[in-house]
Amino acid sequence: MKLQRKNRRALALGALAVSGALALTACGSDDTGTNGGDSSASADASNIKCDDAQGQLLADGSSAQKNAIDAWVKQFTAACKGVQINYKGGGSGAGVTAFTQGQVAFAGSDSALDEEEITASKKICSGGQGIDLPMVGGPIAVGYNVPGVDNLVLDAPTLAKIFNDKIKNWNDPAIAKLNPDAKLPDLKIQAFHRSDESGTTDNFTKYLIATAKSEWPYEGGKAWEAKGGQSAAGSSGVAQQVKQTSGAISYMELSYAKDGISAVKIDTGADAPVEATTANASKMIAAAKRVGTGKDMALELDYATKVAGAYPITLVTYEIVCDKGNKSETLPGTKAFLRYIASEDGQKILEQNDYAPMPEEIISEVRTTIDGLS
């Protein structure tokens, strides 16, 4: 999938510099995820270097990575007791806005910043600009709640019609054709989308645009454009609606697709439908092209892939920071925290929380870039 347009590449990394709330989920939610805490305990805290980090770091942004952030913060602050990290997780849109307004030390976004946002970042990154640091990967699961259906296959045109309010019932012929062995009920489809500006929405609709343009005649972006359906705030919000609503379907990060929510397998045209797993998402990310220049590391993925086992609805969440001109009072803490989450121990935590670590060739360059932040 094509995660970022070339004109967005430079800004995402720069946002990290200003004092701010940690927010990185792909799409922007205020989720409080529960996965993060326990799994983080397995990391080796003795490997965390606090350097001169102290005080409070404010951050905001993507809710897609909220569960990962929770795990990282727990481990990091246990080792670096002089630092407090307040990650709001208000969504990618909120995080980018907070960064370009100088309200946060860094932000998280599931979409690289565009040219306008890059320009805005130069006002708060003295002598520099915002850049994208790819840190978290993972599949966007299409979660559903259909009684009696535990194994569901959908393709891009069918998904587009469902979320565009063209397919309205679960026993529709288009769904039945893809699931000949399933007992599909005569049940109304309840499609939920994000009410807030979300990088998850941006990536999900990029997939639909790339693979089912005739059924999804929209431009895409962080804001939901299609008519119909119902909405909820954040990844946790749509997940809760799917969990409690018979016939519901929505898109969310894999870490939220649990406790009564099943995930759709995607028919990409490969030999077999592809499951939403971290390993299958990693196959997508490993084939990404770098489109950022200089220190910016914005990536472009192929949403229309037909590679066996590559899950097409995958996102990368960027940490947004200034390459130069970070505030002196927050720079040590920002670098220390970013250095930890990009480390081998930090990336291992992702696998424990249903996220995909960055491929080594990508994350090694991220580490070098973090060391050079000023």
mmCIF file of C-alpha atoms in Angstrom:
data_model
loop_
_atom_site.group_PDB
_atom_site.id
_atom_site.type_symbol
_atom_site.label_atom_id
_atom_site.label_comp_id
_atom_site.label_asym_id
_atom_site.label_seq_id
_atom_site.Cartn_x
_atom_site.Cartn_y
_atom_site.Cartn_z
ATOM 1 C CA MET A 1 0.000 0.000 0.000
ATOM 2 C CA LYS A 2 1.100 3.490 -0.580
ATOM 3 C CA LEU A 3 1.334 4.890 2.813
ATOM 4 C CA GLN A 4 2.480 8.385 2.067
ATOM 5 C CA ARG A 5 2.526 10.751 -0.839
ATOM 6 C CA LYS A 6 5.966 12.029 -1.748
ATOM 7 C CA ASN A 7 5.026 15.564 -0.900
ATOM 8 C CA ARG A 8 4.411 14.518 2.719
ATOM 9 C CA ARG A 9 7.681 12.891 3.403
ATOM 10 C CA ALA A 10 9.700 15.568 5.154
ATOM 11 C CA LEU A 11 7.450 16.697 7.950
ATOM 12 C CA ALA A 12 6.579 13.721 10.069
ATOM 13 C CA LEU A 13 9.888 13.309 11.842
ATOM 14 C CA GLY A 14 10.311 16.958 12.757
ATOM 15 C CA ALA A 15 7.353 17.114 15.016
ATOM 16 C CA LEU A 16 9.054 15.204 17.739
ATOM 17 C CA ALA A 17 11.029 18.141 18.986
ATOM 18 C CA VAL A 18 8.534 20.274 20.821
ATOM 19 C CA SER A 19 7.250 19.327 24.237
ATOM 20 C CA GLY A 20 4.170 17.229 23.827
ATOM 21 C CA ALA A 21 1.997 14.282 24.475
ATOM 22 C CA LEU A 22 2.952 10.942 23.014
ATOM 23 C CA ALA A 23 0.431 10.074 20.429
ATOM 24 C CA LEU A 24 1.027 7.764 17.621
ATOM 25 C CA THR A 25 -1.812 5.524 16.578
ATOM 26 C CA ALA A 26 -2.534 5.502 13.051
ATOM 27 C CA CYS A 27 -5.472 7.253 13.123
ATOM 28 C CA GLY A 28 -5.976 9.230 16.088
ATOM 29 C CA SER A 29 -7.985 8.100 18.981
ATOM 30 C CA ASP A 30 -8.163 8.626 22.661
ATOM 31 C CA ASP A 31 -7.888 4.946 23.377
ATOM 32 C CA THR A 32 -6.473 3.714 26.599
ATOM 33 C CA GLY A 33 -5.652 0.196 25.385
ATOM 34 C CA THR A 34 -5.032 -2.523 27.910
ATOM 35 C CA ASN A 35 -2.497 -4.604 26.034
ATOM 36 C CA GLY A 36 0.462 -2.437 26.700
ATOM 37 C CA GLY A 37 1.295 -2.873 30.332
ATOM 38 C CA ASP A 38 1.932 -6.504 31.131
ATOM 39 C CA SER A 39 3.883 -7.453 28.019
ATOM 40 C CA SER A 40 6.400 -4.661 28.506
ATOM 41 C CA ALA A 41 7.696 -6.274 31.668
ATOM 42 C CA SER A 42 9.737 -8.736 29.590
ATOM 43 C CA ALA A 43 12.071 -6.069 28.266
ATOM 44 C CA ASP A 44 15.449 -5.564 29.944
ATOM 45 C CA ALA A 45 15.222 -2.214 31.720
ATOM 46 C CA SER A 46 18.976 -2.243 32.319
ATOM 47 C CA ASN A 47 19.484 -1.584 28.617
ATOM 48 C CA ILE A 48 17.550 1.688 28.702
ATOM 49 C CA LYS A 49 19.813 4.749 28.650
ATOM 50 C CA CYS A 50 18.216 7.739 30.353
ATOM 51 C CA ASP A 51 21.102 10.147 29.694
ATOM 52 C CA ASP A 52 20.022 13.598 30.979
ATOM 53 C CA ALA A 53 16.311 12.962 30.516
ATOM 54 C CA GLN A 54 14.083 14.540 33.142
ATOM 55 C CA GLY A 55 10.832 16.408 33.530
ATOM 56 C CA GLN A 56 7.572 15.979 31.645
ATOM 57 C CA LEU A 57 7.127 15.156 27.972
ATOM 58 C CA LEU A 58 3.779 15.945 26.427
ATOM 59 C CA ALA A 59 2.782 14.117 23.258
ATOM 60 C CA ASP A 60 -0.340 13.542 21.180
ATOM 61 C CA GLY A 61 -1.362 11.751 18.024
ATOM 62 C CA SER A 62 -2.219 8.384 16.560
ATOM 63 C CA SER A 63 -4.401 6.080 18.579
ATOM 64 C CA ALA A 64 -3.318 3.144 16.441
ATOM 65 C CA GLN A 65 -0.118 2.827 18.427
ATOM 66 C CA LYS A 66 -1.661 3.658 21.796
ATOM 67 C CA ASN A 67 -1.297 0.141 23.180
ATOM 68 C CA ALA A 68 2.362 0.094 22.125
ATOM 69 C CA ILE A 69 2.976 3.511 23.666
ATOM 70 C CA ASP A 70 1.429 2.386 26.948
ATOM 71 C CA ALA A 71 3.815 -0.580 27.082
ATOM 72 C CA TRP A 72 6.835 1.539 26.165
ATOM 73 C CA VAL A 73 6.041 4.283 28.644
ATOM 74 C CA LYS A 74 5.641 1.796 31.487
ATOM 75 C CA GLN A 75 9.039 0.272 30.823
ATOM 76 C CA PHE A 76 10.859 3.536 30.095
ATOM 77 C CA THR A 77 9.600 5.483 33.091
ATOM 78 C CA ALA A 78 10.388 2.559 35.400
ATOM 79 C CA ALA A 79 14.027 2.884 34.319
ATOM 80 C CA CYS A 80 14.122 6.682 33.963
ATOM 81 C CA LYS A 81 12.302 7.785 37.086
ATOM 82 C CA GLY A 82 12.961 11.471 36.469
ATOM 83 C CA VAL A 83 10.778 11.503 33.344
ATOM 84 C CA GLN A 84 7.007 11.640 33.006
ATOM 85 C CA ILE A 85 5.423 10.987 29.612
ATOM 86 C CA ASN A 86 1.871 12.110 28.963
ATOM 87 C CA TYR A 87 0.597 10.577 25.738
ATOM 88 C CA LYS A 88 -2.901 11.813 24.946
ATOM 89 C CA GLY A 89 -3.583 9.653 21.889
ATOM 90 C CA GLY A 90 -6.140 12.058 20.470
ATOM 91 C CA GLY A 91 -5.640 10.930 16.889
ATOM 92 C CA SER A 92 -3.179 11.585 14.092
ATOM 93 C CA GLY A 93 -4.895 14.831 13.115
ATOM 94 C CA ALA A 94 -4.829 16.154 16.666
ATOM 95 C CA GLY A 95 -1.213 15.135 17.086
ATOM 96 C CA VAL A 96 -0.031 16.863 13.929
ATOM 97 C CA THR A 97 -1.915 20.021 14.878
ATOM 98 C CA ALA A 98 -0.440 19.992 18.376
ATOM 99 C CA PHE A 99 3.040 19.544 16.955
ATOM 100 C CA THR A 100 2.834 22.320 14.369
ATOM 101 C CA GLN A 101 1.497 24.623 17.090
ATOM 102 C CA GLY A 102 4.443 23.834 19.337
ATOM 103 C CA GLN A 103 2.347 22.203 22.055
ATOM 104 C CA VAL A 104 4.088 18.824 22.209
ATOM 105 C CA ALA A 105 7.616 17.440 22.280
ATOM 106 C CA PHE A 106 6.715 14.934 19.598
ATOM 107 C CA ALA A 107 3.670 13.501 17.926
ATOM 108 C CA GLY A 108 2.515 10.291 16.324
ATOM 109 C CA SER A 109 0.809 10.015 12.964
ATOM 110 C CA ASP A 110 -0.242 7.174 10.700
ATOM 111 C CA SER A 111 0.175 9.516 7.748
ATOM 112 C CA ALA A 112 3.271 11.495 6.870
ATOM 113 C CA LEU A 113 2.852 15.240 7.015
ATOM 114 C CA ASP A 114 1.955 17.065 3.833
ATOM 115 C CA GLU A 115 3.650 20.147 2.379
ATOM 116 C CA GLU A 116 1.461 22.574 4.298
ATOM 117 C CA GLU A 117 2.226 20.801 7.567
ATOM 118 C CA ILE A 118 5.934 20.735 6.753
ATOM 119 C CA THR A 119 5.873 24.476 6.195
ATOM 120 C CA ALA A 120 4.092 24.960 9.494
ATOM 121 C CA SER A 121 6.657 22.806 11.287
ATOM 122 C CA LYS A 122 9.489 25.121 10.264
ATOM 123 C CA LYS A 123 8.012 27.793 12.507
ATOM 124 C CA ILE A 124 8.549 25.673 15.594
ATOM 125 C CA CYS A 125 11.645 23.741 14.478
ATOM 126 C CA SER A 126 14.199 26.538 14.623
ATOM 127 C CA GLY A 127 16.560 26.037 11.692
ATOM 128 C CA GLY A 128 14.958 22.723 10.799
ATOM 129 C CA GLN A 129 11.657 21.039 10.020
ATOM 130 C CA GLY A 130 9.468 18.107 10.937
ATOM 131 C CA ILE A 131 10.514 14.657 9.759
ATOM 132 C CA ASP A 132 8.903 11.173 9.727
ATOM 133 C CA LEU A 133 10.386 8.357 11.800
ATOM 134 C CA PRO A 134 8.655 5.027 11.027
ATOM 135 C CA MET A 135 8.385 3.229 14.356
ATOM 136 C CA VAL A 136 5.283 1.034 14.517
ATOM 137 C CA GLY A 137 3.744 -1.200 11.907
ATOM 138 C CA GLY A 138 0.680 -3.332 11.879
ATOM 139 C CA PRO A 139 -2.378 -4.570 10.085
ATOM 140 C CA ILE A 140 -5.635 -2.653 10.050
ATOM 141 C CA ALA A 141 -8.033 -5.440 10.862
ATOM 142 C CA VAL A 142 -11.549 -5.367 9.462
ATOM 143 C CA GLY A 143 -13.366 -6.489 12.585
ATOM 144 C CA TYR A 144 -16.893 -7.883 12.494
ATOM 145 C CA ASN A 145 -19.575 -9.310 14.763
ATOM 146 C CA VAL A 146 -21.836 -11.697 12.858
ATOM 147 C CA PRO A 147 -23.390 -14.494 14.939
ATOM 148 C CA GLY A 148 -22.465 -17.944 13.633
ATOM 149 C CA VAL A 149 -19.784 -16.646 11.241
ATOM 150 C CA ASP A 150 -16.251 -17.170 12.521
ATOM 151 C CA ASN A 151 -14.443 -17.285 9.187
ATOM 152 C CA LEU A 152 -15.229 -14.486 6.735
ATOM 153 C CA VAL A 153 -13.496 -13.576 3.483
ATOM 154 C CA LEU A 154 -14.024 -10.233 1.745
ATOM 155 C CA ASP A 155 -12.318 -8.510 -1.167
ATOM 156 C CA ALA A 156 -11.753 -4.825 -1.867
ATOM 157 C CA PRO A 157 -14.829 -4.188 -4.084
ATOM 158 C CA THR A 158 -17.120 -5.855 -1.564
ATOM 159 C CA LEU A 159 -15.595 -3.943 1.346
ATOM 160 C CA ALA A 160 -15.974 -0.685 -0.575
ATOM 161 C CA LYS A 161 -19.643 -1.386 -1.234
ATOM 162 C CA ILE A 162 -20.250 -2.268 2.411
ATOM 163 C CA PHE A 163 -18.673 0.933 3.732
ATOM 164 C CA ASN A 164 -20.254 2.994 0.940
ATOM 165 C CA ASP A 165 -23.718 1.760 1.987
ATOM 166 C CA LYS A 166 -24.265 -0.204 -1.238
ATOM 167 C CA ILE A 167 -24.302 -3.662 0.333
ATOM 168 C CA LYS A 168 -26.701 -3.605 3.259
ATOM 169 C CA ASN A 169 -27.252 -7.213 4.387
ATOM 170 C CA TRP A 170 -24.918 -9.995 5.454
ATOM 171 C CA ASN A 171 -26.484 -12.565 3.127
ATOM 172 C CA ASP A 172 -25.899 -10.366 0.087
ATOM 173 C CA PRO A 173 -24.913 -12.430 -3.007
ATOM 174 C CA ALA A 174 -21.525 -10.697 -3.257
ATOM 175 C CA ILE A 175 -20.604 -11.796 0.282
ATOM 176 C CA ALA A 176 -22.081 -15.259 -0.247
ATOM 177 C CA LYS A 177 -19.992 -15.785 -3.379
ATOM 178 C CA LEU A 178 -16.799 -15.188 -1.399
ATOM 179 C CA ASN A 179 -17.983 -17.427 1.451
ATOM 180 C CA PRO A 180 -19.738 -20.448 -0.082
ATOM 181 C CA ASP A 181 -19.432 -22.543 3.097
ATOM 182 C CA ALA A 182 -20.584 -19.885 5.561
ATOM 183 C CA LYS A 183 -24.100 -19.705 6.978
ATOM 184 C CA LEU A 184 -24.660 -16.004 6.408
ATOM 185 C CA PRO A 185 -27.631 -14.654 8.358
ATOM 186 C CA ASP A 186 -30.387 -12.402 7.046
ATOM 187 C CA LEU A 187 -29.004 -9.581 9.172
ATOM 188 C CA LYS A 188 -28.541 -5.869 8.521
ATOM 189 C CA ILE A 189 -24.954 -4.670 8.196
ATOM 190 C CA GLN A 190 -24.010 -2.030 10.768
ATOM 191 C CA ALA A 191 -20.915 -0.315 9.372
ATOM 192 C CA PHE A 192 -18.945 1.922 11.737
ATOM 193 C CA HIS A 193 -16.257 4.438 10.820
ATOM 194 C CA ARG A 194 -14.111 6.894 12.768
ATOM 195 C CA SER A 195 -15.696 10.189 13.781
ATOM 196 C CA ASP A 196 -12.326 11.856 14.430
ATOM 197 C CA GLU A 197 -9.609 12.600 11.896
ATOM 198 C CA SER A 198 -7.634 9.413 11.761
ATOM 199 C CA GLY A 199 -4.557 8.002 10.101
ATOM 200 C CA THR A 200 -6.262 4.627 10.252
ATOM 201 C CA THR A 201 -9.077 6.038 8.141
ATOM 202 C CA ASP A 202 -6.503 7.508 5.762
ATOM 203 C CA ASN A 203 -4.752 4.171 5.281
ATOM 204 C CA PHE A 204 -7.939 2.115 5.086
ATOM 205 C CA THR A 205 -9.389 4.362 2.393
ATOM 206 C CA LYS A 206 -6.081 4.451 0.509
ATOM 207 C CA TYR A 207 -6.434 0.701 0.234
ATOM 208 C CA LEU A 208 -9.966 1.055 -1.149
ATOM 209 C CA ILE A 209 -8.900 3.767 -3.597
ATOM 210 C CA ALA A 210 -5.971 1.675 -4.849
ATOM 211 C CA THR A 211 -7.971 -1.533 -5.254
ATOM 212 C CA ALA A 212 -11.623 -0.604 -5.802
ATOM 213 C CA LYS A 213 -11.702 2.922 -7.189
ATOM 214 C CA SER A 214 -14.981 2.490 -9.065
ATOM 215 C CA GLU A 215 -16.732 1.396 -5.874
ATOM 216 C CA TRP A 216 -14.947 3.993 -3.715
ATOM 217 C CA PRO A 217 -15.117 7.317 -5.618
ATOM 218 C CA TYR A 218 -13.539 9.475 -2.916
ATOM 219 C CA GLU A 219 -10.294 11.377 -2.556
ATOM 220 C CA GLY A 220 -9.253 9.892 0.775
ATOM 221 C CA GLY A 221 -7.642 11.506 3.786
ATOM 222 C CA LYS A 222 -7.910 11.450 7.563
ATOM 223 C CA ALA A 223 -11.594 12.482 7.571
ATOM 224 C CA TRP A 224 -14.295 9.971 6.606
ATOM 225 C CA GLU A 225 -15.999 11.001 3.341
ATOM 226 C CA ALA A 226 -18.625 8.387 2.510
ATOM 227 C CA LYS A 227 -22.263 8.861 3.417
ATOM 228 C CA GLY A 228 -24.187 6.517 5.650
ATOM 229 C CA GLY A 229 -22.909 4.259 8.362
ATOM 230 C CA GLN A 230 -22.344 5.129 12.007
ATOM 231 C CA SER A 231 -19.349 6.663 13.732
ATOM 232 C CA ALA A 232 -17.356 6.458 16.946
ATOM 233 C CA ALA A 233 -14.235 8.167 18.244
ATOM 234 C CA GLY A 234 -10.915 6.375 18.246
ATOM 235 C CA SER A 235 -9.923 2.800 17.642
ATOM 236 C CA SER A 236 -11.300 1.814 21.033
ATOM 237 C CA GLY A 237 -14.594 3.516 20.196
ATOM 238 C CA VAL A 238 -15.256 1.642 16.955
ATOM 239 C CA ALA A 239 -14.058 -1.612 18.530
ATOM 240 C CA GLN A 240 -16.523 -1.193 21.375
ATOM 241 C CA GLN A 241 -19.366 -0.583 18.930
ATOM 242 C CA VAL A 242 -18.526 -3.707 16.935
ATOM 243 C CA LYS A 243 -18.264 -5.770 20.112
ATOM 244 C CA GLN A 244 -21.719 -4.760 21.347
ATOM 245 C CA THR A 245 -23.599 -4.568 18.022
ATOM 246 C CA SER A 246 -24.823 -7.655 16.184
ATOM 247 C CA GLY A 247 -24.112 -7.307 12.474
ATOM 248 C CA ALA A 248 -21.411 -4.668 12.985
ATOM 249 C CA ILE A 249 -18.218 -4.189 10.980
ATOM 250 C CA SER A 250 -15.436 -1.601 11.211
ATOM 251 C CA TYR A 251 -11.698 -1.089 10.699
ATOM 252 C CA MET A 252 -9.239 -0.970 13.593
ATOM 253 C CA GLU A 253 -5.704 -1.936 14.557
ATOM 254 C CA LEU A 254 -5.261 -5.639 15.213
ATOM 255 C CA SER A 255 -4.679 -5.092 18.930
ATOM 256 C CA TYR A 256 -8.301 -3.925 19.237
ATOM 257 C CA ALA A 257 -9.824 -6.860 17.326
ATOM 258 C CA LYS A 258 -10.468 -9.206 20.214
ATOM 259 C CA ASP A 259 -12.996 -10.200 22.876
ATOM 260 C CA GLY A 260 -15.881 -11.012 20.562
ATOM 261 C CA ILE A 261 -14.514 -9.339 17.431
ATOM 262 C CA SER A 262 -13.383 -11.541 14.537
ATOM 263 C CA ALA A 263 -11.110 -10.302 11.741
ATOM 264 C CA VAL A 264 -11.870 -10.613 8.027
ATOM 265 C CA LYS A 265 -9.461 -12.441 5.722
ATOM 266 C CA ILE A 266 -8.724 -10.384 2.605
ATOM 267 C CA ASP A 267 -8.926 -11.855 -0.889
ATOM 268 C CA THR A 268 -6.110 -9.986 -2.663
ATOM 269 C CA GLY A 269 -6.027 -12.156 -5.760
ATOM 270 C CA ALA A 270 -3.205 -14.257 -4.312
ATOM 271 C CA ASP A 271 -3.535 -18.040 -4.060
ATOM 272 C CA ALA A 272 -5.243 -17.796 -0.677
ATOM 273 C CA PRO A 273 -7.007 -15.100 1.382
ATOM 274 C CA VAL A 274 -4.639 -13.272 3.732
ATOM 275 C CA GLU A 275 -5.113 -13.028 7.479
ATOM 276 C CA ALA A 276 -4.513 -9.877 9.474
ATOM 277 C CA THR A 277 -1.358 -10.862 11.362
ATOM 278 C CA THR A 278 1.777 -8.974 12.334
ATOM 279 C CA ALA A 279 3.901 -11.331 10.237
ATOM 280 C CA ASN A 280 1.777 -10.691 7.147
ATOM 281 C CA ALA A 281 1.904 -6.940 7.800
ATOM 282 C CA SER A 282 5.693 -7.130 8.039
ATOM 283 C CA LYS A 283 5.778 -8.622 4.533
ATOM 284 C CA MET A 284 4.067 -5.481 3.280
ATOM 285 C CA ILE A 285 6.354 -3.101 5.151
ATOM 286 C CA ALA A 286 9.523 -4.884 4.077
ATOM 287 C CA ALA A 287 8.649 -4.124 0.453
ATOM 288 C CA ALA A 288 7.986 -0.427 1.121
ATOM 289 C CA LYS A 289 9.781 2.276 -0.823
ATOM 290 C CA ARG A 290 11.338 5.201 0.994
ATOM 291 C CA VAL A 291 9.981 8.423 -0.468
ATOM 292 C CA GLY A 292 11.264 10.832 2.176
ATOM 293 C CA THR A 293 14.408 12.818 1.487
ATOM 294 C CA GLY A 294 17.217 13.886 3.766
ATOM 295 C CA LYS A 295 16.492 12.747 7.308
ATOM 296 C CA ASP A 296 12.821 12.206 6.568
ATOM 297 C CA MET A 297 11.874 8.549 6.306
ATOM 298 C CA ALA A 298 8.342 8.584 4.895
ATOM 299 C CA LEU A 299 7.495 5.275 3.237
ATOM 300 C CA GLU A 300 5.284 4.249 0.339
ATOM 301 C CA LEU A 301 3.584 0.842 0.374
ATOM 302 C CA ASP A 302 1.714 -1.050 -2.314
ATOM 303 C CA TYR A 303 -1.900 -1.467 -1.187
ATOM 304 C CA ALA A 304 -2.725 -3.450 -4.326
ATOM 305 C CA THR A 305 -0.122 -6.145 -3.695
ATOM 306 C CA LYS A 306 -0.899 -9.722 -4.664
ATOM 307 C CA VAL A 307 2.182 -11.190 -3.007
ATOM 308 C CA ALA A 308 1.305 -14.387 -1.155
ATOM 309 C CA GLY A 309 0.889 -13.754 2.556
ATOM 310 C CA ALA A 310 1.222 -9.969 2.341
ATOM 311 C CA TYR A 311 -1.648 -8.313 4.204
ATOM 312 C CA PRO A 312 -2.625 -5.250 2.141
ATOM 313 C CA ILE A 313 -4.387 -3.062 4.728
ATOM 314 C CA THR A 314 -1.280 -2.218 6.701
ATOM 315 C CA LEU A 315 -0.143 1.048 8.203
ATOM 316 C CA VAL A 316 3.074 2.511 9.511
ATOM 317 C CA THR A 317 2.934 4.969 12.379
ATOM 318 C CA TYR A 318 5.539 7.706 12.410
ATOM 319 C CA GLU A 319 6.992 9.551 15.341
ATOM 320 C CA ILE A 320 7.053 13.203 14.354
ATOM 321 C CA VAL A 321 9.918 15.347 15.543
ATOM 322 C CA CYS A 322 12.103 18.263 14.510
ATOM 323 C CA ASP A 323 15.384 17.303 12.890
ATOM 324 C CA LYS A 324 16.824 20.547 14.266
ATOM 325 C CA GLY A 325 15.521 23.164 16.665
ATOM 326 C CA ASN A 326 14.014 20.961 19.368
ATOM 327 C CA LYS A 327 13.387 22.660 22.694
ATOM 328 C CA SER A 328 16.395 22.277 24.961
ATOM 329 C CA GLU A 329 14.293 21.309 27.970
ATOM 330 C CA THR A 330 12.627 18.387 26.184
ATOM 331 C CA LEU A 331 15.321 17.237 23.754
ATOM 332 C CA PRO A 332 17.148 14.866 26.153
ATOM 333 C CA GLY A 333 13.936 13.117 27.177
ATOM 334 C CA THR A 334 12.666 12.948 23.621
ATOM 335 C CA LYS A 335 15.885 11.423 22.307
ATOM 336 C CA ALA A 336 16.133 8.954 25.170
ATOM 337 C CA PHE A 337 12.570 7.744 24.741
ATOM 338 C CA LEU A 338 12.803 7.498 20.956
ATOM 339 C CA ARG A 339 16.141 5.738 21.231
ATOM 340 C CA TYR A 340 14.545 3.167 23.524
ATOM 341 C CA ILE A 341 11.460 2.469 21.406
ATOM 342 C CA ALA A 342 13.641 2.074 18.305
ATOM 343 C CA SER A 343 15.980 -0.314 20.144
ATOM 344 C CA GLU A 344 15.864 -4.081 19.844
ATOM 345 C CA ASP A 345 14.113 -4.330 23.217
ATOM 346 C CA GLY A 346 11.605 -1.647 22.290
ATOM 347 C CA GLN A 347 10.747 -3.258 18.987
ATOM 348 C CA LYS A 348 10.283 -6.649 20.663
ATOM 349 C CA ILE A 349 7.465 -5.161 22.711
ATOM 350 C CA LEU A 350 5.576 -4.507 19.479
ATOM 351 C CA GLU A 351 5.366 -8.200 18.672
ATOM 352 C CA GLN A 352 3.991 -8.872 22.149
ATOM 353 C CA ASN A 353 1.180 -6.376 21.563
ATOM 354 C CA ASP A 354 -0.069 -7.318 18.076
ATOM 355 C CA TYR A 355 2.065 -4.788 16.190
ATOM 356 C CA ALA A 356 4.702 -5.356 13.533
ATOM 357 C CA PRO A 357 8.299 -4.287 14.246
ATOM 358 C CA MET A 358 10.086 -2.258 11.621
ATOM 359 C CA PRO A 359 12.385 -4.257 9.316
ATOM 360 C CA GLU A 360 16.010 -4.021 10.396
ATOM 361 C CA GLU A 361 17.109 -2.009 7.362
ATOM 362 C CA ILE A 362 14.538 0.642 8.251
ATOM 363 C CA ILE A 363 14.881 0.749 12.027
ATOM 364 C CA SER A 364 18.687 0.881 11.917
ATOM 365 C CA GLU A 365 18.484 4.121 9.942
ATOM 366 C CA VAL A 366 15.854 5.447 12.347
ATOM 367 C CA ARG A 367 18.306 4.894 15.218
ATOM 368 C CA THR A 368 21.009 6.851 13.430
ATOM 369 C CA THR A 369 18.604 9.713 12.758
ATOM 370 C CA ILE A 370 17.512 9.849 16.405
ATOM 371 C CA ASP A 371 21.133 10.156 17.555
ATOM 372 C CA GLY A 372 21.518 13.208 15.302
ATOM 373 C CA LEU A 373 18.465 15.154 16.549
ATOM 374 C CA SER A 374 19.371 18.559 17.902
#
